[in-house]
Short mmCIF file of C-alpha atoms and ligand atoms in Angstrom, two decimals:
data_model
loop_
_atom_site.label_atom_id
_atom_site.label_comp_id
_atom_site.label_asym_id
_atom_site.label_seq_id
_atom_site.Cartn_x
_atom_site.Cartn_y
_atom_site.Cartn_z
CA MET A 1 16.76 7.46 -13.19
CA GLY A 2 17.37 11.22 -13.23
CA SER A 3 19.48 13.26 -10.84
CA MET A 4 19.44 12.48 -7.12
CA LYS A 5 18.32 15.46 -5.06
CA SER A 6 19.16 14.42 -1.57
CA ALA A 7 20.23 11.62 0.69
CA LEU A 8 16.61 11.23 1.82
CA GLN A 9 15.46 10.87 -1.74
CA GLU A 10 18.21 8.37 -2.42
CA GLU A 11 17.30 6.28 0.58
CA ILE A 12 13.58 6.32 -0.22
CA VAL A 13 14.15 5.38 -3.84
CA GLY A 14 16.41 2.51 -2.76
CA ARG A 15 13.89 1.19 -0.25
CA LEU A 16 10.97 1.54 -2.69
CA ALA A 17 12.93 -0.32 -5.35
CA LYS A 18 13.16 -3.24 -2.94
CA ILE A 19 9.39 -3.14 -2.36
CA VAL A 20 8.30 -2.98 -6.01
CA ALA A 21 11.40 -3.59 -8.23
CA PRO A 22 13.56 -0.72 -9.52
CA GLU A 23 11.76 -0.26 -12.84
CA TYR A 24 8.61 0.76 -10.95
CA VAL A 25 10.25 3.69 -9.17
CA THR A 26 11.14 6.83 -11.07
CA THR A 27 12.92 10.09 -10.39
CA ASP A 28 12.82 11.14 -14.02
CA GLU A 29 12.08 14.86 -13.79
CA ASN A 30 9.94 14.99 -16.86
CA ARG A 31 7.73 12.21 -15.58
CA LEU A 32 7.63 13.69 -12.08
CA ASP A 33 6.65 17.05 -13.49
CA GLU A 34 3.71 15.38 -15.21
CA LEU A 35 2.71 13.57 -12.02
CA SER A 36 2.98 16.72 -9.92
CA TRP A 37 -0.25 18.04 -11.52
CA ASP A 38 -3.71 16.80 -12.27
CA ALA A 39 -6.28 18.52 -14.49
CA LEU A 40 -6.56 21.68 -12.38
CA SER A 41 -5.03 24.48 -14.36
CA GLU A 42 -3.06 27.27 -12.77
CA GLY A 43 -5.49 29.94 -13.87
CA ARG A 44 -8.38 28.40 -11.95
CA LEU A 45 -6.71 29.17 -8.66
CA HIS A 46 -7.42 32.44 -6.92
CA PRO A 47 -4.12 34.38 -7.02
CA ALA A 48 -4.25 34.72 -3.21
CA ASN A 49 -4.64 30.97 -2.83
CA ARG A 50 -2.13 29.53 -5.24
CA PRO A 51 -0.08 26.80 -3.60
CA GLU A 52 3.49 26.18 -4.67
CA VAL A 53 3.61 23.01 -6.73
CA THR A 54 6.82 21.09 -6.31
CA LEU A 55 8.48 18.10 -7.93
CA PRO A 56 7.74 14.91 -6.01
CA LEU A 57 10.73 13.04 -4.57
CA CYS A 58 9.79 10.08 -6.74
CA SER A 59 6.87 8.08 -8.00
CA VAL A 60 6.19 4.44 -7.38
CA LEU A 61 3.87 1.95 -9.03
CA PRO A 62 2.73 -0.75 -6.58
CA ALA A 63 1.08 -3.90 -7.97
CA SER A 64 -0.60 -5.17 -4.81
CA THR A 65 -2.19 -4.09 -1.56
CA ASN A 66 0.79 -5.45 0.29
CA GLU A 67 3.20 -3.32 -1.73
CA ALA A 68 1.01 -0.26 -1.16
CA ARG A 69 1.06 -1.04 2.55
CA GLN A 70 4.83 -1.27 2.69
CA ILE A 71 5.11 2.05 0.87
CA VAL A 72 2.83 3.67 3.46
CA LEU A 73 4.87 2.19 6.32
CA LEU A 74 8.05 3.59 4.76
CA ALA A 75 6.45 7.02 4.34
CA ASN A 76 5.52 7.01 8.04
CA GLU A 77 9.01 5.98 9.07
CA LYS A 78 10.54 8.78 7.00
CA LYS A 79 7.66 11.25 7.60
CA VAL A 80 7.37 11.85 3.90
CA PRO A 81 4.04 12.67 2.21
CA ILE A 82 2.18 10.27 -0.04
CA ILE A 83 0.10 11.53 -2.93
CA PRO A 84 -2.22 8.85 -4.35
CA TYR A 85 -2.53 9.24 -8.11
CA GLY A 86 -5.09 7.62 -10.41
CA GLY A 87 -5.80 8.92 -13.90
CA GLY A 88 -4.74 12.45 -12.93
CA SER A 89 -7.96 13.86 -14.39
CA GLY A 90 -9.19 15.43 -11.15
CA LEU A 91 -10.15 19.06 -11.65
CA MET A 92 -9.58 20.44 -8.15
CA GLY A 93 -5.91 19.73 -7.53
CA GLY A 94 -6.49 16.73 -5.25
CA ALA A 95 -3.46 14.99 -6.77
CA LEU A 96 -1.25 18.10 -6.93
CA SER A 97 2.19 17.82 -5.33
CA VAL A 98 2.10 20.71 -2.87
CA GLN A 99 4.73 19.02 -0.73
CA ALA A 100 7.58 16.92 -2.09
CA GLY A 101 6.62 13.34 -1.43
CA ILE A 102 6.06 9.92 -2.94
CA VAL A 103 3.48 9.86 -5.70
CA VAL A 104 1.80 6.48 -5.43
CA ASP A 105 0.67 5.89 -8.98
CA LEU A 106 -2.09 3.27 -8.83
CA ARG A 107 -2.22 2.48 -12.51
CA ARG A 108 -0.34 -0.81 -12.25
CA MET A 109 -3.08 -2.02 -9.93
CA ASP A 110 -5.42 -2.53 -12.85
CA GLN A 111 -6.65 -6.10 -12.38
CA ILE A 112 -10.31 -6.92 -12.69
CA LEU A 113 -10.25 -9.58 -10.00
CA ASP A 114 -13.76 -10.96 -10.26
CA VAL A 115 -16.98 -10.32 -12.13
CA ASP A 116 -19.83 -12.02 -10.33
CA PRO A 117 -23.02 -11.89 -12.46
CA PRO A 118 -25.42 -13.39 -9.88
CA ALA A 119 -24.15 -10.93 -7.27
CA ARG A 120 -24.27 -8.09 -9.86
CA SER A 121 -20.88 -6.97 -8.65
CA ALA A 122 -17.28 -6.68 -9.79
CA ARG A 123 -14.18 -6.67 -7.61
CA VAL A 124 -11.38 -4.61 -9.10
CA GLN A 125 -8.06 -3.11 -8.17
CA ALA A 126 -8.27 0.63 -7.69
CA GLY A 127 -6.10 1.60 -10.66
CA THR A 128 -8.47 0.00 -13.16
CA VAL A 129 -9.45 2.54 -15.78
CA LEU A 130 -13.23 2.88 -16.00
CA GLU A 131 -13.34 2.24 -19.75
CA ALA A 132 -11.38 -1.04 -19.40
CA LEU A 133 -13.87 -2.19 -16.81
CA GLU A 134 -16.82 -1.11 -18.96
CA LYS A 135 -15.44 -3.13 -21.89
CA ARG A 136 -14.92 -6.24 -19.79
CA LEU A 137 -18.41 -5.98 -18.29
CA GLY A 138 -19.86 -5.58 -21.78
CA ARG A 139 -18.55 -9.04 -22.63
CA GLU A 140 -20.54 -10.43 -19.71
CA GLY A 141 -23.79 -8.62 -20.57
CA PHE A 142 -23.32 -5.94 -17.91
CA ILE A 143 -22.59 -2.22 -17.77
CA LEU A 144 -20.70 -0.16 -15.21
CA GLY A 145 -23.38 2.51 -14.89
CA HIS A 146 -20.92 5.25 -13.90
CA ASP A 147 -20.22 7.09 -17.16
CA PRO A 148 -18.32 10.37 -16.71
CA TRP A 149 -16.81 12.37 -19.57
CA THR A 150 -13.49 10.93 -18.45
CA LEU A 151 -14.40 7.25 -18.81
CA PRO A 152 -11.23 6.59 -20.88
CA VAL A 153 -8.84 8.06 -18.30
CA ALA A 154 -10.29 8.07 -14.77
CA THR A 155 -9.63 5.12 -12.46
CA VAL A 156 -12.01 3.36 -10.12
CA GLY A 157 -10.00 4.63 -7.11
CA GLY A 158 -10.00 8.23 -8.37
CA ALA A 159 -13.73 8.12 -9.15
CA ILE A 160 -14.52 6.82 -5.66
CA SER A 161 -12.17 9.33 -4.05
CA THR A 162 -13.98 12.23 -5.73
CA ASN A 163 -17.42 10.59 -5.54
CA SER A 164 -17.66 11.36 -9.20
CA ILE A 165 -20.90 11.40 -11.19
CA GLY A 166 -21.56 10.60 -14.84
CA TYR A 167 -24.02 11.01 -17.70
CA ARG A 168 -26.36 8.28 -16.47
CA GLY A 169 -26.21 9.37 -12.84
CA GLY A 170 -30.00 9.75 -12.74
CA LEU A 171 -30.30 5.97 -12.84
CA TYR A 172 -27.04 4.73 -11.33
CA GLY A 173 -26.15 7.47 -8.86
CA SER A 174 -22.58 8.58 -8.15
CA MET A 175 -19.55 6.30 -8.07
CA GLY A 176 -19.78 6.27 -4.29
CA ASP A 177 -23.36 5.02 -4.49
CA GLN A 178 -22.12 2.01 -6.44
CA VAL A 179 -19.51 0.95 -3.90
CA LEU A 180 -20.49 -2.23 -2.07
CA GLY A 181 -17.19 -2.80 -0.31
CA LEU A 182 -13.71 -1.34 -0.15
CA GLU A 183 -10.19 -2.29 0.74
CA ALA A 184 -7.81 0.52 1.67
CA VAL A 185 -4.42 1.02 3.21
CA LEU A 186 -4.97 3.54 5.98
CA PRO A 187 -2.42 6.29 6.66
CA ASP A 188 -0.77 4.26 9.45
CA GLY A 189 -0.35 1.21 7.21
CA GLU A 190 -3.26 -0.82 8.60
CA VAL A 191 -5.52 -2.41 6.01
CA LEU A 192 -9.24 -1.67 6.23
CA ARG A 193 -11.65 -4.10 4.55
CA THR A 194 -15.37 -3.47 4.57
CA ARG A 195 -17.90 -6.18 3.76
CA ALA A 196 -19.20 -6.09 0.20
CA VAL A 197 -22.92 -5.90 0.83
CA PRO A 198 -25.47 -3.32 -0.30
CA LYS A 199 -26.83 -2.61 3.18
CA SER A 200 -25.62 -3.08 6.71
CA SER A 201 -26.66 -1.67 10.03
CA ALA A 202 -23.72 -3.12 11.92
CA GLY A 203 -22.14 0.15 13.00
CA ILE A 204 -21.25 3.28 11.05
CA ASP A 205 -20.35 2.99 7.40
CA LEU A 206 -16.57 3.08 7.18
CA LYS A 207 -16.61 3.21 3.39
CA SER A 208 -17.57 6.85 3.76
CA LEU A 209 -14.08 7.63 4.99
CA LEU A 210 -12.79 6.91 1.54
CA ILE A 211 -15.73 7.93 -0.66
CA GLY A 212 -15.00 11.53 -1.54
CA GLY A 213 -11.93 11.35 0.73
CA GLU A 214 -9.52 12.49 -2.03
CA GLY A 215 -6.74 10.28 -0.74
CA CYS A 216 -6.58 12.06 2.63
CA PHE A 217 -7.77 9.06 4.66
CA GLY A 218 -5.93 6.27 2.91
CA ILE A 219 -5.15 4.60 -0.39
CA ILE A 220 -8.04 2.63 -1.86
CA THR A 221 -6.53 -0.58 -3.20
CA GLU A 222 -9.61 -2.60 -4.16
CA ALA A 223 -13.32 -2.01 -4.55
CA THR A 224 -16.34 -4.22 -5.04
CA ILE A 225 -18.85 -2.27 -7.03
CA ARG A 226 -22.43 -2.74 -8.12
CA ILE A 227 -22.75 -3.48 -11.83
CA PHE A 228 -25.95 -3.55 -13.89
CA PRO A 229 -27.40 -5.93 -16.48
CA ALA A 230 -27.13 -4.23 -19.89
CA PRO A 231 -30.40 -2.40 -20.53
CA GLU A 232 -32.82 -3.94 -22.99
CA GLU A 233 -33.73 -0.54 -24.39
CA ARG A 234 -32.12 2.88 -24.51
CA VAL A 235 -33.65 6.05 -25.94
CA LEU A 236 -32.28 9.55 -26.19
CA HIS A 237 -33.97 12.76 -27.32
CA ALA A 238 -32.71 16.22 -28.13
CA LEU A 239 -35.24 18.98 -27.48
CA ARG A 240 -35.22 22.75 -27.44
CA PHE A 241 -37.18 25.09 -25.16
CA GLU A 242 -37.89 28.77 -25.71
CA SER A 243 -35.96 29.74 -22.59
CA PHE A 244 -34.04 28.31 -19.64
CA GLU A 245 -36.90 29.15 -17.31
CA VAL A 246 -39.52 27.32 -19.37
CA GLY A 247 -37.28 24.27 -19.74
CA TYR A 248 -36.57 24.33 -16.01
CA SER A 249 -40.30 24.32 -15.26
CA ALA A 250 -40.75 21.33 -17.58
CA ILE A 251 -37.98 19.44 -15.77
CA GLN A 252 -39.53 20.25 -12.42
CA GLU A 253 -42.82 18.91 -13.71
CA LEU A 254 -41.11 15.69 -14.86
CA PHE A 255 -39.78 15.11 -11.36
CA ARG A 256 -43.10 16.06 -9.80
CA GLN A 257 -44.60 13.28 -11.89
CA ARG A 258 -41.82 10.94 -10.75
CA VAL A 259 -40.25 10.72 -14.18
CA GLU A 260 -36.54 10.62 -13.41
CA PRO A 261 -34.47 10.23 -16.57
CA ALA A 262 -31.21 8.25 -16.73
CA VAL A 263 -29.71 11.09 -18.80
CA LEU A 264 -30.59 14.71 -18.18
CA ASP A 265 -28.39 17.38 -19.72
CA PHE A 266 -29.99 20.80 -19.94
CA GLY A 267 -28.52 24.20 -20.66
CA ASP A 268 -28.54 27.44 -22.60
CA ALA A 269 -28.48 26.70 -26.32
CA ASP A 270 -25.89 28.36 -28.52
CA VAL A 271 -26.62 30.41 -31.63
CA LYS A 272 -26.62 27.25 -33.76
CA PHE A 273 -30.01 26.55 -32.20
CA GLN A 274 -31.18 30.19 -32.12
CA GLY A 275 -30.79 30.45 -28.36
CA GLY A 276 -33.31 29.15 -25.87
CA ALA A 277 -32.34 26.00 -23.99
CA MET A 278 -31.26 22.52 -25.09
CA PHE A 279 -32.42 19.40 -23.35
CA TYR A 280 -30.91 15.96 -23.88
CA LEU A 281 -33.13 13.41 -22.24
CA GLY A 282 -32.55 9.67 -22.05
CA PHE A 283 -34.07 6.57 -20.54
CA GLU A 284 -32.76 3.04 -20.32
CA GLY A 285 -33.97 -0.25 -18.88
CA ASN A 286 -36.79 -2.64 -19.67
CA ARG A 287 -38.58 -1.88 -22.93
CA GLU A 288 -42.09 -1.36 -21.51
CA VAL A 289 -40.83 0.89 -18.72
CA VAL A 290 -38.63 2.94 -21.06
CA GLU A 291 -41.50 3.41 -23.49
CA ALA A 292 -43.90 4.48 -20.76
CA GLU A 293 -41.41 6.94 -19.24
CA GLU A 294 -40.45 8.29 -22.65
CA GLN A 295 -44.08 8.92 -23.58
CA ARG A 296 -44.87 10.62 -20.30
CA ALA A 297 -41.72 12.77 -20.53
CA LEU A 298 -42.30 13.83 -24.12
CA SER A 299 -45.89 14.81 -23.42
CA VAL A 300 -44.78 16.95 -20.44
CA CYS A 301 -42.09 18.61 -22.58
CA GLU A 302 -44.59 19.20 -25.37
CA ARG A 303 -46.92 20.95 -22.95
CA PHE A 304 -44.06 23.33 -22.16
CA GLY A 305 -43.58 24.02 -25.87
CA ALA A 306 -40.50 21.87 -26.47
CA GLN A 307 -39.40 21.50 -30.05
CA ALA A 308 -37.99 18.06 -31.00
CA LEU A 309 -34.59 18.25 -32.72
CA PRO A 310 -33.41 15.65 -35.24
CA GLN A 311 -32.34 12.28 -33.80
CA LYS A 312 -28.88 12.84 -35.24
CA GLU A 313 -28.38 15.73 -32.79
CA ALA A 314 -29.10 13.35 -29.89
CA GLU A 315 -26.71 10.81 -31.39
CA ARG A 316 -23.98 13.41 -31.86
CA PHE A 317 -24.31 14.40 -28.22
CA TRP A 318 -24.09 10.79 -27.07
CA ASN A 319 -21.25 9.72 -29.37
CA ASP A 320 -19.11 12.75 -28.51
CA ARG A 321 -19.51 12.51 -24.76
CA HIS A 322 -16.02 11.13 -24.08
CA GLU A 323 -14.17 13.13 -26.76
CA ILE A 324 -13.14 15.89 -24.40
CA ALA A 325 -11.33 13.34 -22.21
CA ARG A 326 -9.43 11.95 -25.17
CA ARG A 327 -8.33 15.49 -26.04
CA PHE A 328 -7.28 16.04 -22.43
CA MET A 329 -5.14 12.88 -22.51
CA GLN A 330 -3.28 14.08 -25.61
CA ASN A 331 -2.74 17.50 -24.22
CA ARG A 332 -2.27 17.29 -20.45
CA ARG A 333 0.54 19.77 -20.05
CA GLN A 334 -0.97 22.48 -22.19
CA ARG A 335 -4.14 22.48 -20.16
CA ARG A 336 -2.15 23.47 -17.12
CA GLU A 337 -1.50 27.00 -18.28
CA ARG A 338 -4.58 29.08 -18.37
CA GLY A 339 -5.42 31.99 -20.51
CA ARG A 340 -2.93 30.81 -23.15
CA ASP A 341 -5.56 31.53 -25.81
CA GLY A 342 -6.19 34.98 -24.34
CA PHE A 343 -9.25 33.83 -22.44
CA HIS A 344 -9.58 32.70 -18.80
CA ARG A 345 -12.19 30.10 -17.91
CA ASP A 346 -13.56 28.67 -14.70
CA TRP A 347 -16.91 27.23 -13.61
CA ILE A 348 -19.11 26.24 -10.74
CA HIS A 349 -20.93 22.90 -10.27
CA VAL A 350 -23.20 23.41 -7.30
CA ALA A 351 -26.08 21.61 -5.60
CA LEU A 352 -29.05 23.73 -4.54
CA PRO A 353 -32.60 23.07 -3.40
CA ALA A 354 -34.58 22.87 -6.65
CA SER A 355 -36.83 25.71 -5.49
CA LYS A 356 -33.83 28.07 -5.44
CA VAL A 357 -32.12 27.25 -8.73
CA LEU A 358 -33.79 29.91 -10.88
CA SER A 359 -33.31 32.70 -8.36
CA PHE A 360 -29.68 31.66 -7.88
CA ARG A 361 -29.16 31.67 -11.64
CA ALA A 362 -30.61 35.17 -11.99
CA ALA A 363 -28.48 36.51 -9.12
CA ALA A 364 -25.37 34.79 -10.48
CA MET A 365 -25.82 36.39 -13.89
CA GLU A 366 -26.12 39.80 -12.28
CA ILE A 367 -23.00 39.27 -10.16
CA ALA A 368 -20.99 38.12 -13.18
CA LYS A 369 -22.18 41.10 -15.23
CA GLN A 370 -21.22 43.58 -12.54
CA ARG A 371 -17.74 42.10 -12.40
CA GLY A 372 -17.33 42.11 -16.19
CA VAL A 373 -17.28 38.30 -16.38
CA GLN A 374 -19.07 36.39 -19.14
CA VAL A 375 -21.50 33.61 -18.31
CA LEU A 376 -20.71 31.10 -21.04
CA GLU A 377 -23.65 28.86 -20.26
CA SER A 378 -25.80 27.72 -17.40
CA GLY A 379 -27.14 24.23 -17.10
CA LEU A 380 -28.34 21.22 -15.18
CA TRP A 381 -26.97 17.73 -15.10
CA ILE A 382 -28.66 14.59 -13.79
CA GLN A 383 -31.36 16.34 -11.77
CA PRO A 384 -32.85 19.80 -11.24
CA GLU A 385 -30.74 20.46 -8.14
CA LEU A 386 -27.37 20.09 -9.86
CA PHE A 387 -26.53 23.40 -11.49
CA SER A 388 -23.44 24.44 -13.38
CA MET A 389 -22.17 27.63 -14.90
CA PRO A 390 -18.97 28.00 -16.93
CA LEU A 391 -17.58 31.53 -16.79
CA GLY A 392 -14.92 33.37 -18.71
CA ILE A 393 -13.10 36.65 -19.22
CA HIS A 394 -10.69 37.99 -21.81
CA ASP A 395 -7.13 38.36 -20.63
CA ASP A 396 -6.22 42.00 -20.15
CA GLY A 397 -2.46 41.57 -20.01
CA THR A 398 -2.42 42.10 -16.22
CA ASN A 399 -3.76 39.68 -13.62
CA LYS A 400 -6.86 41.85 -13.06
CA ALA A 401 -9.10 39.91 -15.41
CA GLN A 402 -8.21 36.61 -13.86
CA LEU A 403 -8.71 38.04 -10.38
CA ALA A 404 -12.16 39.30 -11.40
CA LEU A 405 -13.02 35.80 -12.59
CA GLU A 406 -11.87 34.07 -9.41
CA GLU A 407 -13.58 36.65 -7.21
CA THR A 408 -16.78 36.06 -9.13
CA VAL A 409 -16.48 32.31 -8.55
CA ASP A 410 -15.91 32.94 -4.84
CA GLU A 411 -18.87 35.28 -4.59
CA LEU A 412 -21.13 32.77 -6.34
CA LEU A 413 -20.04 29.98 -4.00
CA HIS A 414 -20.69 32.18 -0.94
CA LEU A 415 -24.15 32.81 -2.34
CA VAL A 416 -24.71 29.06 -2.80
CA HIS A 417 -23.83 28.55 0.86
CA ALA A 418 -26.13 31.38 1.91
CA MET A 419 -28.95 29.74 -0.06
CA GLY A 420 -28.44 26.39 1.66
CA GLY A 421 -26.55 24.66 -1.14
CA SER A 422 -23.27 22.80 -1.50
CA MET A 423 -20.34 24.34 -3.37
CA GLU A 424 -19.51 21.29 -5.51
CA TYR A 425 -21.49 18.24 -6.58
CA THR A 426 -19.02 16.22 -8.58
CA HIS A 427 -15.33 17.18 -8.73
CA GLY A 428 -14.30 17.31 -5.09
CA VAL A 429 -12.41 19.98 -3.17
CA GLY A 430 -8.68 19.45 -3.66
CA VAL A 431 -6.79 22.69 -3.17
CA LYS A 432 -9.15 24.76 -5.26
CA LEU A 433 -12.09 24.79 -2.85
CA ALA A 434 -10.17 24.16 0.38
CA PRO A 435 -10.55 27.78 1.60
CA LEU A 436 -14.33 27.35 1.59
CA MET A 437 -14.46 24.06 3.52
CA ALA A 438 -15.13 25.75 6.87
CA GLU A 439 -18.02 27.70 5.37
CA GLU A 440 -19.36 24.53 3.73
CA HIS A 441 -19.16 22.29 6.79
CA GLY A 442 -19.05 24.51 9.88
CA TYR A 443 -17.94 22.34 12.79
CA GLY A 444 -17.94 19.39 10.39
CA VAL A 445 -14.54 20.34 9.07
CA GLU A 446 -13.19 20.09 12.61
CA VAL A 447 -14.70 16.59 12.87
CA MET A 448 -12.92 15.64 9.65
CA ARG A 449 -9.65 17.09 10.95
CA ARG A 450 -9.92 15.07 14.17
CA ILE A 451 -10.60 11.86 12.30
CA LYS A 452 -7.68 12.61 10.03
CA LYS A 453 -5.37 13.36 12.93
CA THR A 454 -6.31 10.09 14.64
CA LEU A 455 -5.78 7.97 11.55
CA ASP A 456 -2.82 9.90 10.21
CA PRO A 457 -0.80 11.11 13.21
CA ASN A 458 2.21 11.88 11.02
CA GLY A 459 0.12 13.84 8.53
CA ILE A 460 1.58 11.95 5.57
CA MET A 461 -1.55 11.14 3.56
CA ASN A 462 -2.07 13.70 0.80
CA PRO A 463 -1.39 16.73 3.02
CA GLY A 464 -2.60 20.21 2.04
CA LYS A 465 -5.87 18.99 0.52
CA MET A 466 -9.50 19.62 1.53
CA ALA A 467 -8.37 22.01 4.30
CA LEU A 468 -7.45 19.02 6.45
C1 LIG B 1 -12.18 16.88 -19.50
C2 LIG B 1 -12.65 16.40 -18.14
C3 LIG B 1 -13.98 15.96 -17.96
C4 LIG B 1 -14.41 15.51 -16.71
N1 LIG B 1 -15.68 15.02 -16.57
C5 LIG B 1 -16.11 14.57 -15.37
C6 LIG B 1 -17.43 14.02 -15.21
O1 LIG B 1 -18.17 13.84 -16.16
N2 LIG B 1 -17.82 13.67 -13.96
C7 LIG B 1 -17.00 13.79 -12.89
O2 LIG B 1 -17.41 13.47 -11.78
N3 LIG B 1 -15.74 14.25 -13.03
C8 LIG B 1 -15.27 14.62 -14.23
N4 LIG B 1 -13.99 15.09 -14.36
C9 LIG B 1 -13.09 15.06 -13.21
C10 LIG B 1 -12.33 13.72 -13.04
O3 LIG B 1 -12.31 12.99 -14.23
C11 LIG B 1 -12.95 12.90 -11.93
O4 LIG B 1 -12.78 13.60 -10.72
C12 LIG B 1 -12.34 11.50 -11.79
O5 LIG B 1 -13.16 10.76 -10.93
C13 LIG B 1 -10.93 11.49 -11.24
O6 LIG B 1 -10.40 10.18 -11.40
P1 LIG B 1 -8.82 9.98 -11.59
O7 LIG B 1 -8.55 8.51 -11.58
O8 LIG B 1 -8.32 10.72 -12.77
O9 LIG B 1 -8.31 10.61 -10.23
P2 LIG B 1 -7.05 11.53 -9.89
O10 LIG B 1 -7.16 12.85 -10.55
O11 LIG B 1 -5.81 10.76 -10.13
O12 LIG B 1 -7.25 11.70 -8.32
C14 LIG B 1 -8.37 12.36 -7.79
C15 LIG B 1 -8.23 12.40 -6.27
O13 LIG B 1 -8.34 11.09 -5.74
C16 LIG B 1 -7.14 10.68 -5.08
N5 LIG B 1 -6.95 9.29 -5.47
C17 LIG B 1 -6.77 8.77 -6.70
N6 LIG B 1 -6.71 7.43 -6.64
C18 LIG B 1 -6.84 7.09 -5.33
C19 LIG B 1 -6.86 5.87 -4.62
N7 LIG B 1 -6.74 4.68 -5.22
N8 LIG B 1 -7.01 5.91 -3.27
C20 LIG B 1 -7.15 7.08 -2.61
N9 LIG B 1 -7.14 8.27 -3.25
C21 LIG B 1 -6.99 8.27 -4.59
C22 LIG B 1 -6.07 11.65 -5.55
O14 LIG B 1 -5.08 11.84 -4.58
C23 LIG B 1 -6.89 12.91 -5.78
O15 LIG B 1 -7.10 13.57 -4.57
C24 LIG B 1 -13.52 15.52 -15.61
C25 LIG B 1 -12.19 15.94 -15.81
C26 LIG B 1 -11.75 16.37 -17.04
C27 LIG B 1 -10.32 16.78 -17.22
#
């Protein structure tokens, strides 16, 4: 163990070692430095809203709900923050150490406790990595359904806490949609268990406290999630449209005809494809249904002038979909510093009424242009309402360029709110979007604060996140 910082730290480390065994507590500064960050990079924070990131007092790896509970009780006694930590791939700073506390690293809680084929459910500990679960389910003839870029790194608990969404979200929904039941240690050390059933009208749904809760309302320790029989058939197409607008109209027509693909990835094409817009479109399920949907979809796309690209382009897209996460895992620290290659990047992932997407896109491009920011792409994921736009600007040696980028992002998110949309559809709030929570929720943020205050009177559970 590295150097002891204080008597408090020493006492906490000693007590934690008794809860979990000494080898599962660390004060090693190198390790703590790694755990003090997630995948939010410094440059994506508005300079006026950049929290100080500090070394945690220590990290601890519980193996059971009971150990997690004892850790939470200790944190309350000592009034020390807890920062739940899964795969650390969150993009909004939800797992950032903005106050020195105990990082509760869930990755030792990685047991797949039960796979129940007739119930089409799996009960797992929260630190289970999604890919490990997917592999195990594959052996039983099932799939997880949730399939984000970060399948090899994200944990079940982290995915639920951010209500994450993946490539096949059109068919399987978000991670939160798949949760049947949850077990969580609440901020006061009580254990909440909800019944693992798909529907209930016996009171309000307490799972919602934890789904998208980013660790502010407790530590998820176990989840029972819906799993799906492996599809009989899966098809994927790569198509190209003359323009974003034409492709968007085709997608709208698909949904009007109730054709809702499992995979929908649409966006501006790069020069390799002579511009226009690319559309990756996939269906999976029973053979007859897939064939019928595929036929209907392709005939709609054809009517809008889509050009079919070689099957190998669709395969490349599919086979590479988790590569970026593997690169991230090899290169966590480097990602932290932004603009290291002389270019600053940020993005928006917003939800808008489908009728407003094209006008938002046009306005967003104008705003970016006026501020000297490049729109790197614009696109849709899963459904026509879910719009994203990566943005970038060359570093100018001062912090002006980066400021212009962050002010553009802010302006775009204000516009989303003004147009009735939501500022983020998949990555959560963390510290990055916290300043906009009041605008997003109005009085709702006050409701969240009151719930938080009631459950977490000492304010120990992931403080400084989500404007709570
Ligand atoms: C290259 C890249 C690609 C990505 N692609 C996608 C994508 O396709 N779709 C998508 O939705 N997201 C994506 N993300 C974001 C990220 O992978 C997801 O948000 C993921 O769900 C986070 O899981 P995690 O286990 O890494 O969580 P962490 O980053 O460890 O934590 C996320 C939040 O949840 C809290 N938390 C973690 N575990 C628990 C728990 N057990 N109980 C309570 N709170 C907890 C943390 O405190 C934090 O606030 C991507 C990120 C990267 C870097």
